[in-house]
Short mmCIF file of C-alpha atoms in Angstrom, two decimals:
data_model
loop_
_atom_site.label_atom_id
_atom_site.label_comp_id
_atom_site.label_asym_id
_atom_site.label_seq_id
_atom_site.Cartn_x
_atom_site.Cartn_y
_atom_site.Cartn_z
CA UNK A 69 -4.80 -29.39 -7.26
CA UNK A 70 -8.01 -30.91 -8.25
CA UNK A 71 -11.01 -32.17 -6.60
CA UNK A 72 -12.56 -35.94 -6.78
CA UNK A 73 -14.03 -34.89 -10.16
CA UNK A 74 -10.99 -33.76 -11.53
CA UNK A 75 -12.12 -30.01 -11.47
CA UNK A 76 -9.49 -27.54 -10.50
CA UNK A 77 -9.63 -26.35 -6.96
CA UNK A 78 -9.74 -22.37 -7.26
CA UNK A 79 -9.60 -19.68 -4.85
CA UNK A 80 -8.17 -21.81 -2.01
CA UNK A 81 -5.85 -20.44 0.73
CA UNK A 82 -2.76 -22.61 1.28
CA UNK A 83 -0.15 -22.44 3.93
CA UNK A 84 2.48 -24.55 5.02
CA UNK A 85 4.12 -24.09 8.41
CA UNK A 86 7.60 -25.32 8.00
CA UNK A 87 9.87 -26.58 11.05
CA UNK A 88 12.70 -28.51 11.83
CA UNK A 89 11.94 -31.46 14.30
CA UNK A 90 14.70 -30.38 16.65
CA UNK A 91 15.45 -26.82 15.79
CA UNK A 92 12.47 -24.36 16.43
CA UNK A 93 14.19 -21.35 15.55
CA UNK A 94 13.87 -21.89 11.76
CA UNK A 95 10.29 -22.39 12.02
CA UNK A 96 8.35 -20.47 9.58
CA UNK A 97 5.19 -20.36 7.45
CA UNK A 98 4.80 -20.12 3.86
CA UNK A 99 1.78 -18.59 2.10
CA UNK A 100 1.07 -20.09 -1.43
CA UNK A 101 -0.17 -18.01 -4.35
CA UNK A 102 -2.77 -18.98 -6.90
CA UNK A 103 -1.65 -19.18 -10.43
CA UNK A 104 -3.48 -20.89 -13.08
CA UNK A 105 -6.61 -22.83 -12.36
CA UNK A 106 -5.77 -25.48 -9.54
CA UNK A 107 -2.00 -24.48 -9.25
CA UNK A 108 -0.35 -22.86 -6.24
CA UNK A 109 3.15 -22.12 -5.70
CA UNK A 110 5.23 -20.68 -2.63
CA UNK A 111 8.94 -20.04 -1.98
CA UNK A 112 11.36 -20.03 0.74
CA UNK A 113 15.01 -20.93 1.44
CA UNK A 114 15.47 -24.06 3.45
CA UNK A 115 18.77 -25.39 5.03
CA UNK A 116 19.89 -28.75 4.60
CA UNK A 117 18.30 -31.37 6.85
CA UNK A 118 15.05 -32.82 7.85
CA UNK A 119 11.82 -30.53 7.75
CA UNK A 120 8.13 -30.92 8.64
CA UNK A 121 5.53 -29.14 6.73
CA UNK A 122 2.01 -28.81 8.24
CA UNK A 123 0.00 -27.91 4.92
CA UNK A 124 -3.45 -26.38 5.36
CA UNK A 125 -5.69 -25.82 2.55
CA UNK A 126 -8.92 -23.95 3.05
CA UNK A 127 -11.26 -24.08 0.31
CA UNK A 128 -13.67 -21.29 -1.21
CA UNK A 129 -16.59 -22.88 0.55
CA UNK A 130 -14.88 -23.29 3.83
CA UNK A 131 -13.60 -26.80 3.80
CA UNK A 132 -10.39 -27.55 5.52
CA UNK A 133 -7.77 -30.20 4.68
CA UNK A 134 -4.64 -30.66 6.45
CA UNK A 135 -1.69 -32.95 6.09
CA UNK A 136 1.85 -33.05 7.58
CA UNK A 137 4.72 -34.00 5.28
CA UNK A 138 8.24 -34.84 6.40
CA UNK A 139 11.12 -34.32 3.77
CA UNK A 140 14.88 -33.90 3.61
CA UNK A 141 16.68 -30.89 2.10
CA UNK A 142 20.09 -31.85 0.71
#
């Protein structure tokens, strides 16, 4: 991840709340770990179907960014 000046965003806390639109039993949260500057990765197993991801990024200065994404696992 990079800021508007194309500088890597470091020391952020990133989580994704993953859930199925019609089946709450599989909802869970994934914590992302920082790798190289501006690079974050998380891992989980997902069943086939439609998923929502509520992604939250908290920067080192306390700024918070959120976005909801919908995707399909085949």
